[in-house]
DNA sequence: GAAACCGCCCATACGGTTGT
DNA sequence: ACAACCGTATGGGCGGTTTC
């Protein structure tokens, strides 16, 4: 193939220039000086026979040709990045690779903490970065800045592969000394209490979304937090209630004065799935971590529905263990 | 309102460094 | 030795702010 002196360095610089729309900022991103970046821009202009970036007042704007290059150039770089990674051998025993996972505190608590213990045994030199499920997370996956996203399957992207990991139900959480709630929770009580809601940046947690769609804004949401664990802490010492994933509720109840109650609504089970970039589908390192996460997920105890749980407790009272 | 000033940004000239 | 690339210094354009 003849690229007429167009090398991958120019492609990386073009990507920086197109996304930053500034020679100075592109230079900072490329760890080059502004003049060096300006010369690269001049080379790109000669190559394409187009100004690419033109000054409008104090800003630089993209020409139509440059606009048309933004996504193809990005796709091309992501594909190169993943191709290079997939060609490299992955040996867990000696790999120093860094994996970036976008997860909630809930997934970290119930799955990732265990999975990383196993990873430390199999691949002691690998490192991990856990990032929040913020509004840019899909963009970060597209750009190759995040290797995996673990979140409810209903939020998964259709454009990238995914695999279900585990199911969970919802549980209502109140302070153990909450005087307004007994052993059971009625719909009337649920609606009369102040609520602690969980929102991940721009998006509400799956229960909040489900409830709002079904019943509208009929709850008193008194506190909004970004994670599940703080939601549990924020009901302690108050008459508030939080509705969160059951495994997280059980974990928190082990060290916080909480009472767990079945929700007075039939909330559907939530399937959490693992998602990765389509270009990483054959990457040996990604396959290793996918396999490990899937294996750890199967070790999670299956969640009983609350109806079954009630029945089990009743049977336990009737037929106590000897 | 106009001029002066300032800050930001880009392009160019020039010299140093590095690899072939 | 030469080419390629980089950084520093510098100049010019532009817009915003200040001063008169």
Short mmCIF file of C-alpha atoms (C1' of nucleotides) in Angstrom, two decimals:
data_model
loop_
_atom_site.label_atom_id
_atom_site.label_comp_id
_atom_site.label_asym_id
_atom_site.label_seq_id
_atom_site.Cartn_x
_atom_site.Cartn_y
_atom_site.Cartn_z
CA UNK A 1 0.00 0.00 0.00
CA UNK A 2 1.27 3.47 -0.86
CA UNK A 3 0.24 6.18 1.61
CA UNK A 4 2.41 8.90 -0.03
CA UNK A 5 4.36 9.61 3.18
CA UNK A 6 1.20 9.57 5.27
CA UNK A 7 2.15 7.78 8.49
CA UNK A 8 0.24 6.75 11.60
CA UNK A 9 1.72 9.69 13.49
CA UNK A 10 -0.03 12.03 11.08
CA UNK A 11 -3.26 10.12 11.60
CA UNK A 12 -2.98 10.51 15.40
CA UNK A 13 -2.22 14.22 14.98
CA UNK A 14 -5.15 14.61 12.61
CA UNK A 15 -7.43 13.01 15.18
CA UNK A 16 -6.16 15.39 17.87
CA UNK A 17 -6.57 18.43 15.61
CA UNK A 18 -10.06 17.42 14.50
CA UNK A 19 -11.30 16.77 18.01
CA UNK A 20 -9.57 19.70 19.75
CA UNK A 21 -10.17 22.21 16.92
CA UNK A 22 -7.08 24.03 18.19
CA UNK A 23 -3.42 23.68 17.24
CA UNK A 24 -2.29 24.57 20.76
CA UNK A 25 -4.59 22.07 22.54
CA UNK A 26 -3.85 19.37 19.96
CA UNK A 27 -0.16 19.97 20.61
CA UNK A 28 -0.68 19.59 24.36
CA UNK A 29 -2.55 16.34 23.76
CA UNK A 30 0.23 15.08 21.48
CA UNK A 31 2.96 16.29 23.90
CA UNK A 32 4.28 18.58 21.18
CA UNK A 33 4.82 22.33 21.07
CA UNK A 34 2.33 24.52 19.29
CA UNK A 35 4.75 25.27 16.39
CA UNK A 36 5.50 21.57 15.90
CA UNK A 37 1.75 20.90 15.78
CA UNK A 38 1.31 23.79 13.38
CA UNK A 39 3.87 22.21 11.02
CA UNK A 40 2.02 18.88 11.22
CA UNK A 41 -1.19 20.73 10.34
CA UNK A 42 0.64 22.27 7.35
CA UNK A 43 1.68 18.75 6.20
CA UNK A 44 -1.87 17.52 6.58
CA UNK A 45 -3.13 20.52 4.61
CA UNK A 46 -0.69 19.74 1.78
CA UNK A 47 -1.66 16.07 1.85
CA UNK A 48 -5.41 16.69 1.71
CA UNK A 49 -5.20 19.86 -0.43
CA UNK A 50 -7.59 21.39 2.06
CA UNK A 51 -7.26 23.82 4.97
CA UNK A 52 -8.95 21.34 7.37
CA UNK A 53 -9.00 23.99 10.13
CA UNK A 54 -9.77 27.59 9.28
CA UNK A 55 -9.72 30.58 11.63
CA UNK A 56 -13.07 32.21 12.32
CA UNK A 57 -12.50 35.06 14.69
CA UNK A 58 -10.50 33.69 17.59
CA UNK A 59 -11.58 30.14 17.01
CA UNK A 60 -10.67 27.49 14.48
CA UNK A 61 -13.49 25.63 12.74
CA UNK A 62 -13.45 22.48 10.64
CA UNK A 63 -13.91 22.62 6.88
CA UNK A 64 -16.59 20.29 5.44
CA UNK A 65 -13.83 17.84 4.41
CA UNK A 66 -12.42 17.89 7.95
CA UNK A 67 -15.92 17.31 9.38
CA UNK A 68 -16.28 14.28 7.11
CA UNK A 69 -12.96 12.88 8.41
CA UNK A 70 -13.74 13.07 12.15
CA UNK A 71 -15.56 9.74 12.58
CA UNK A 72 -13.62 7.67 9.99
CA UNK A 73 -10.29 8.77 11.49
CA UNK A 74 -11.51 7.92 15.00
CA UNK A 75 -12.80 4.51 13.87
CA UNK A 76 -9.55 3.84 12.08
CA UNK A 77 -7.42 4.62 15.16
CA UNK A 78 -9.61 2.55 17.46
CA UNK A 79 -9.38 -0.37 15.03
CA UNK A 80 -5.59 -0.04 14.82
CA UNK A 81 -5.35 0.15 18.62
CA UNK A 82 -7.43 -3.00 19.05
CA UNK A 83 -5.71 -4.83 16.17
CA UNK A 84 -2.31 -4.18 17.72
CA UNK A 85 -3.61 -5.36 21.10
CA UNK A 86 -5.16 -8.50 19.65
CA UNK A 87 -1.97 -9.45 17.79
CA UNK A 88 -0.03 -9.26 21.01
CA UNK A 89 0.13 -12.47 23.00
CA UNK A 90 -1.53 -12.31 26.40
CA UNK A 91 0.12 -14.31 29.14
CA UNK A 92 -1.62 -13.55 32.45
CA UNK A 93 1.41 -14.64 34.46
CA UNK A 94 3.64 -11.92 33.02
CA UNK A 95 1.27 -9.37 31.46
CA UNK A 96 1.53 -5.80 32.76
CA UNK A 97 -1.60 -4.74 30.91
CA UNK A 98 -3.99 -2.23 32.45
CA UNK A 99 -7.73 -2.85 32.15
CA UNK A 100 -10.31 -0.12 32.58
CA UNK A 101 -13.80 -1.13 33.76
CA UNK A 102 -16.83 1.13 34.09
CA UNK A 103 -18.91 -0.15 37.00
CA UNK A 104 -21.23 1.00 39.78
CA UNK A 105 -20.22 0.71 43.43
CA UNK A 106 -22.74 -2.14 43.61
CA UNK A 107 -21.00 -4.20 40.89
CA UNK A 108 -17.65 -3.43 42.51
CA UNK A 109 -18.91 -4.66 45.87
CA UNK A 110 -20.58 -7.87 44.76
CA UNK A 111 -18.47 -8.99 41.80
CA UNK A 112 -15.35 -6.95 41.03
CA UNK A 113 -13.83 -7.21 44.50
CA UNK A 114 -13.92 -11.02 44.26
CA UNK A 115 -12.90 -11.08 40.59
CA UNK A 116 -9.85 -8.89 41.23
CA UNK A 117 -8.72 -11.21 44.01
CA UNK A 118 -8.74 -14.02 41.47
CA UNK A 119 -7.09 -11.76 38.87
CA UNK A 120 -4.31 -10.95 41.35
CA UNK A 121 -3.57 -14.67 41.64
CA UNK A 122 -3.70 -15.41 37.88
CA UNK A 123 -2.18 -12.16 36.61
CA UNK A 124 -0.23 -10.51 39.44
CA UNK A 125 1.27 -7.77 37.24
CA UNK A 126 -1.94 -6.60 35.58
CA UNK A 127 -3.51 -3.41 36.89
CA UNK A 128 -7.09 -2.21 36.91
CA UNK A 129 -8.84 1.13 36.79
CA UNK A 130 -12.48 1.34 37.85
CA UNK A 131 -14.39 4.35 36.54
CA UNK A 132 -17.90 5.66 37.09
CA UNK A 133 -20.84 5.00 34.78
CA UNK A 134 -21.06 8.63 33.77
CA UNK A 135 -22.78 10.24 30.78
CA UNK A 136 -19.63 9.90 28.64
CA UNK A 137 -19.13 6.20 29.26
CA UNK A 138 -20.40 5.06 25.84
CA UNK A 139 -18.16 7.61 24.15
CA UNK A 140 -15.21 6.29 26.19
CA UNK A 141 -15.95 2.72 25.07
CA UNK A 142 -16.10 3.91 21.45
CA UNK A 143 -12.77 5.70 21.86
CA UNK A 144 -11.12 2.68 23.46
CA UNK A 145 -10.62 4.50 26.78
CA UNK A 146 -12.70 1.89 28.62
CA UNK A 147 -12.34 -1.86 28.10
CA UNK A 148 -15.56 -3.04 29.74
CA UNK A 149 -18.89 -1.68 30.92
CA UNK A 150 -20.94 -3.69 33.41
CA UNK A 151 -24.50 -2.43 33.82
CA UNK A 152 -28.14 -3.48 33.38
CA UNK A 153 -28.68 -5.23 30.06
CA UNK A 154 -31.47 -2.81 29.11
CA UNK A 155 -28.87 -0.02 28.93
CA UNK A 156 -26.39 -2.01 26.80
CA UNK A 157 -25.41 -0.72 23.36
CA UNK A 158 -26.66 -2.65 20.33
CA UNK A 159 -23.47 -1.90 18.41
CA UNK A 160 -21.06 -3.86 20.64
CA UNK A 161 -21.00 -7.46 21.91
CA UNK A 162 -22.35 -8.23 25.35
CA UNK A 163 -22.82 -11.18 27.68
CA UNK A 164 -25.19 -11.55 30.66
CA UNK A 165 -23.39 -11.93 34.00
CA UNK A 166 -25.95 -12.20 36.81
CA UNK A 167 -29.49 -11.34 37.88
CA UNK A 168 -30.62 -9.44 40.93
CA UNK A 169 -33.88 -8.33 42.52
CA UNK A 170 -34.71 -5.12 44.40
CA UNK A 171 -35.00 -4.68 48.14
CA UNK A 172 -36.28 -1.78 50.23
CA UNK A 173 -33.91 -0.56 52.91
CA UNK A 174 -34.91 1.38 56.05
CA UNK A 175 -33.16 2.23 59.31
CA UNK A 176 -33.54 -0.65 61.80
CA UNK A 177 -35.19 1.76 64.31
CA UNK A 178 -37.51 3.36 61.77
CA UNK A 179 -40.73 3.77 63.83
CA UNK A 180 -42.98 4.09 60.78
CA UNK A 181 -42.27 0.68 59.25
CA UNK A 182 -42.91 -2.74 60.75
CA UNK A 183 -41.99 -6.17 59.45
CA UNK A 184 -43.93 -5.61 56.26
CA UNK A 185 -44.12 -2.65 53.95
CA UNK A 186 -47.40 -1.57 52.38
CA UNK A 187 -47.68 0.53 49.23
CA UNK A 188 -49.21 3.30 51.34
CA UNK A 189 -46.23 3.27 53.71
CA UNK A 190 -43.80 3.13 50.77
CA UNK A 191 -45.35 6.21 49.21
CA UNK A 192 -45.64 8.12 52.50
CA UNK A 193 -41.91 7.83 53.32
CA UNK A 194 -39.18 10.14 52.06
CA UNK A 195 -36.95 8.39 49.51
CA UNK A 196 -33.24 8.21 48.85
CA UNK A 197 -32.82 7.81 45.08
CA UNK A 198 -29.75 6.72 43.13
CA UNK A 199 -28.77 8.51 39.92
CA UNK A 200 -25.62 7.71 37.92
CA UNK A 201 -24.73 11.19 36.71
CA UNK A 202 -27.37 11.88 34.04
CA UNK A 203 -29.26 8.59 34.27
CA UNK A 204 -31.41 7.33 37.14
CA UNK A 205 -30.74 3.84 38.51
CA UNK A 206 -32.92 1.19 36.92
CA UNK A 207 -35.52 1.12 39.72
CA UNK A 208 -35.89 4.90 39.67
CA UNK A 209 -36.46 4.77 35.92
CA UNK A 210 -38.90 1.87 36.19
CA UNK A 211 -40.93 3.47 38.97
CA UNK A 212 -41.08 6.89 37.29
CA UNK A 213 -42.23 5.34 33.99
CA UNK A 214 -44.89 3.25 35.69
CA UNK A 215 -46.20 5.53 38.43
CA UNK A 216 -44.84 8.99 37.63
CA UNK A 217 -43.47 11.38 40.25
CA UNK A 218 -45.60 10.26 43.18
CA UNK A 219 -42.74 9.58 45.62
CA UNK A 220 -41.13 12.15 47.89
CA UNK A 221 -37.49 11.97 46.77
CA UNK A 222 -35.64 13.76 49.57
CA UNK A 223 -32.06 12.77 48.76
CA UNK A 224 -30.36 11.87 45.47
CA UNK A 225 -27.00 10.11 45.56
CA UNK A 226 -24.69 8.67 42.92
CA UNK A 227 -24.01 5.27 44.50
CA UNK A 228 -25.91 2.47 46.23
CA UNK A 229 -23.78 2.26 49.37
CA UNK A 230 -24.35 5.91 50.33
CA UNK A 231 -28.07 5.36 49.71
CA UNK A 232 -28.00 2.76 52.52
CA UNK A 233 -26.01 5.05 54.82
CA UNK A 234 -28.41 7.92 54.16
CA UNK A 235 -31.44 6.07 55.51
CA UNK A 236 -29.71 5.38 58.86
CA UNK A 237 -31.00 7.64 61.64
CA UNK A 238 -33.93 8.82 59.49
CA UNK A 239 -37.39 7.66 58.44
CA UNK A 240 -36.30 7.55 54.82
CA UNK A 241 -36.36 4.53 52.53
CA UNK A 242 -34.16 3.43 49.62
CA UNK A 243 -34.93 0.80 47.01
CA UNK A 244 -31.73 -0.79 45.78
CA UNK A 245 -30.31 -4.02 44.37
CA UNK A 246 -30.85 -6.86 46.84
CA UNK A 247 -27.26 -8.13 46.98
CA UNK A 248 -26.04 -4.63 47.82
CA UNK A 249 -28.73 -4.27 50.49
CA UNK A 250 -27.64 -7.56 52.09
CA UNK A 251 -23.99 -6.50 52.03
CA UNK A 252 -24.75 -3.15 53.67
CA UNK A 253 -27.04 -4.73 56.26
CA UNK A 254 -24.05 -6.71 57.51
CA UNK A 255 -22.41 -3.55 58.89
CA UNK A 256 -25.15 -0.88 59.01
CA UNK A 257 -28.26 -0.81 61.25
CA UNK A 258 -30.68 -1.57 58.44
CA UNK A 259 -33.91 -3.49 58.01
CA UNK A 260 -34.50 -5.09 54.61
CA UNK A 261 -38.03 -5.40 53.28
CA UNK A 262 -39.58 -6.77 50.11
CA UNK A 263 -40.85 -3.92 47.92
CA UNK A 264 -44.66 -3.57 47.81
CA UNK A 265 -44.47 -3.62 44.00
CA UNK A 266 -43.61 -6.45 41.60
CA UNK A 267 -40.34 -5.01 40.31
CA UNK A 268 -38.84 -7.08 37.45
CA UNK A 269 -35.48 -8.79 37.99
CA UNK A 270 -32.50 -6.93 36.59
CA UNK A 271 -29.90 -8.70 34.44
CA UNK A 272 -26.48 -7.11 34.51
CA UNK A 273 -24.33 -7.68 31.45
CA UNK A 274 -20.73 -7.28 30.44
CA UNK A 275 -20.06 -5.22 27.31
CA UNK A 276 -16.83 -4.64 25.37
CA UNK A 277 -15.80 -3.01 22.08
CA UNK A 278 -16.54 -5.06 18.97
CA UNK A 279 -12.91 -4.66 17.86
CA UNK A 280 -11.76 -6.31 21.12
CA UNK A 281 -13.86 -9.38 20.56
CA UNK A 282 -10.84 -11.53 19.60
CA UNK A 283 -8.31 -9.80 21.85
CA UNK A 284 -6.71 -12.50 24.08
CA UNK A 285 -6.43 -10.19 27.10
CA UNK A 286 -10.06 -9.18 26.84
CA UNK A 287 -11.10 -12.81 26.42
CA UNK A 288 -9.15 -13.75 29.57
CA UNK A 289 -10.85 -11.09 31.69
CA UNK A 290 -14.27 -11.83 30.19
CA UNK A 291 -13.86 -15.50 31.13
CA UNK A 292 -12.72 -14.62 34.64
CA UNK A 293 -15.63 -12.22 35.25
CA UNK A 294 -18.13 -14.72 33.90
CA UNK A 295 -16.68 -17.45 36.14
CA UNK A 296 -16.84 -15.22 39.22
CA UNK A 297 -20.41 -14.20 38.35
CA UNK A 298 -21.52 -17.83 38.35
CA UNK A 299 -20.24 -18.12 41.95
CA UNK A 300 -22.77 -15.51 43.11
CA UNK A 301 -25.62 -17.13 45.03
CA UNK A 302 -28.80 -17.11 42.92
CA UNK A 303 -31.31 -14.47 44.04
CA UNK A 304 -34.64 -15.83 45.25
CA UNK A 305 -37.70 -13.80 44.43
CA UNK A 306 -39.13 -12.08 47.51
CA UNK A 307 -42.18 -14.35 47.34
CA UNK A 308 -39.90 -17.40 47.55
CA UNK A 309 -37.89 -15.71 50.29
CA UNK A 310 -41.05 -15.18 52.37
CA UNK A 311 -41.92 -18.83 51.92
CA UNK A 312 -38.42 -19.93 52.93
CA UNK A 313 -38.52 -17.82 56.10
CA UNK A 314 -41.97 -19.17 56.95
CA UNK A 315 -40.78 -22.74 56.47
CA UNK A 316 -37.70 -21.93 58.55
CA UNK A 317 -39.96 -20.76 61.38
CA UNK A 318 -42.18 -23.83 61.06
CA UNK A 319 -39.31 -26.29 60.59
CA UNK A 320 -36.33 -24.73 62.42
CA UNK A 321 -32.92 -26.30 61.75
CA UNK A 322 -31.79 -28.74 64.44
"C1'" DG B 1 -17.47 55.68 20.95
"C1'" DA B 2 -12.65 55.30 19.85
"C1'" DA B 3 -8.03 54.22 21.00
"C1'" DA B 4 -4.88 51.62 23.72
"C1'" DC B 5 -3.81 47.61 25.89
"C1'" DC B 6 -3.81 42.76 26.83
"C1'" DG B 7 -4.29 37.90 26.12
"C1'" DC B 8 -4.85 34.18 23.09
"C1'" DC B 9 -3.85 31.75 19.04
"C1'" DC B 10 -1.46 30.51 14.74
"C1'" DA B 11 2.47 30.67 11.48
"C1'" DT B 12 7.26 31.21 10.40
"C1'" DA B 13 12.36 31.50 11.07
"C1'" DC B 14 16.10 29.53 13.06
"C1'" DG B 15 19.05 26.48 15.63
"C1'" DG B 16 19.72 22.00 18.16
"C1'" DT B 17 19.22 16.98 18.31
"C1'" DT B 18 18.76 12.46 16.49
"C1'" DG B 19 18.75 8.74 13.23
"C1'" DT B 20 20.27 7.00 8.78
"C1'" DA C 1 26.47 14.88 5.80
"C1'" DC C 2 21.85 15.14 5.44
"C1'" DA C 3 16.95 14.93 6.45
"C1'" DA C 4 13.47 14.98 9.74
"C1'" DC C 5 11.77 16.59 13.76
"C1'" DC C 6 11.60 19.34 17.76
"C1'" DG C 7 11.61 23.67 20.74
"C1'" DT C 8 12.38 28.70 21.32
"C1'" DA C 9 11.71 33.20 19.80
"C1'" DT C 10 9.05 36.27 17.38
"C1'" DG C 11 5.52 38.56 14.63
"C1'" DG C 12 0.79 39.29 13.23
"C1'" DG C 13 -4.32 38.86 13.58
"C1'" DC C 14 -8.28 38.94 16.36
"C1'" DG C 15 -11.44 39.85 20.15
"C1'" DG C 16 -12.30 41.50 24.82
"C1'" DT C 17 -11.47 44.95 28.32
"C1'" DT C 18 -10.09 49.30 30.03
"C1'" DT C 19 -9.43 54.12 29.80
"C1'" DC C 20 -10.33 58.65 28.31
#
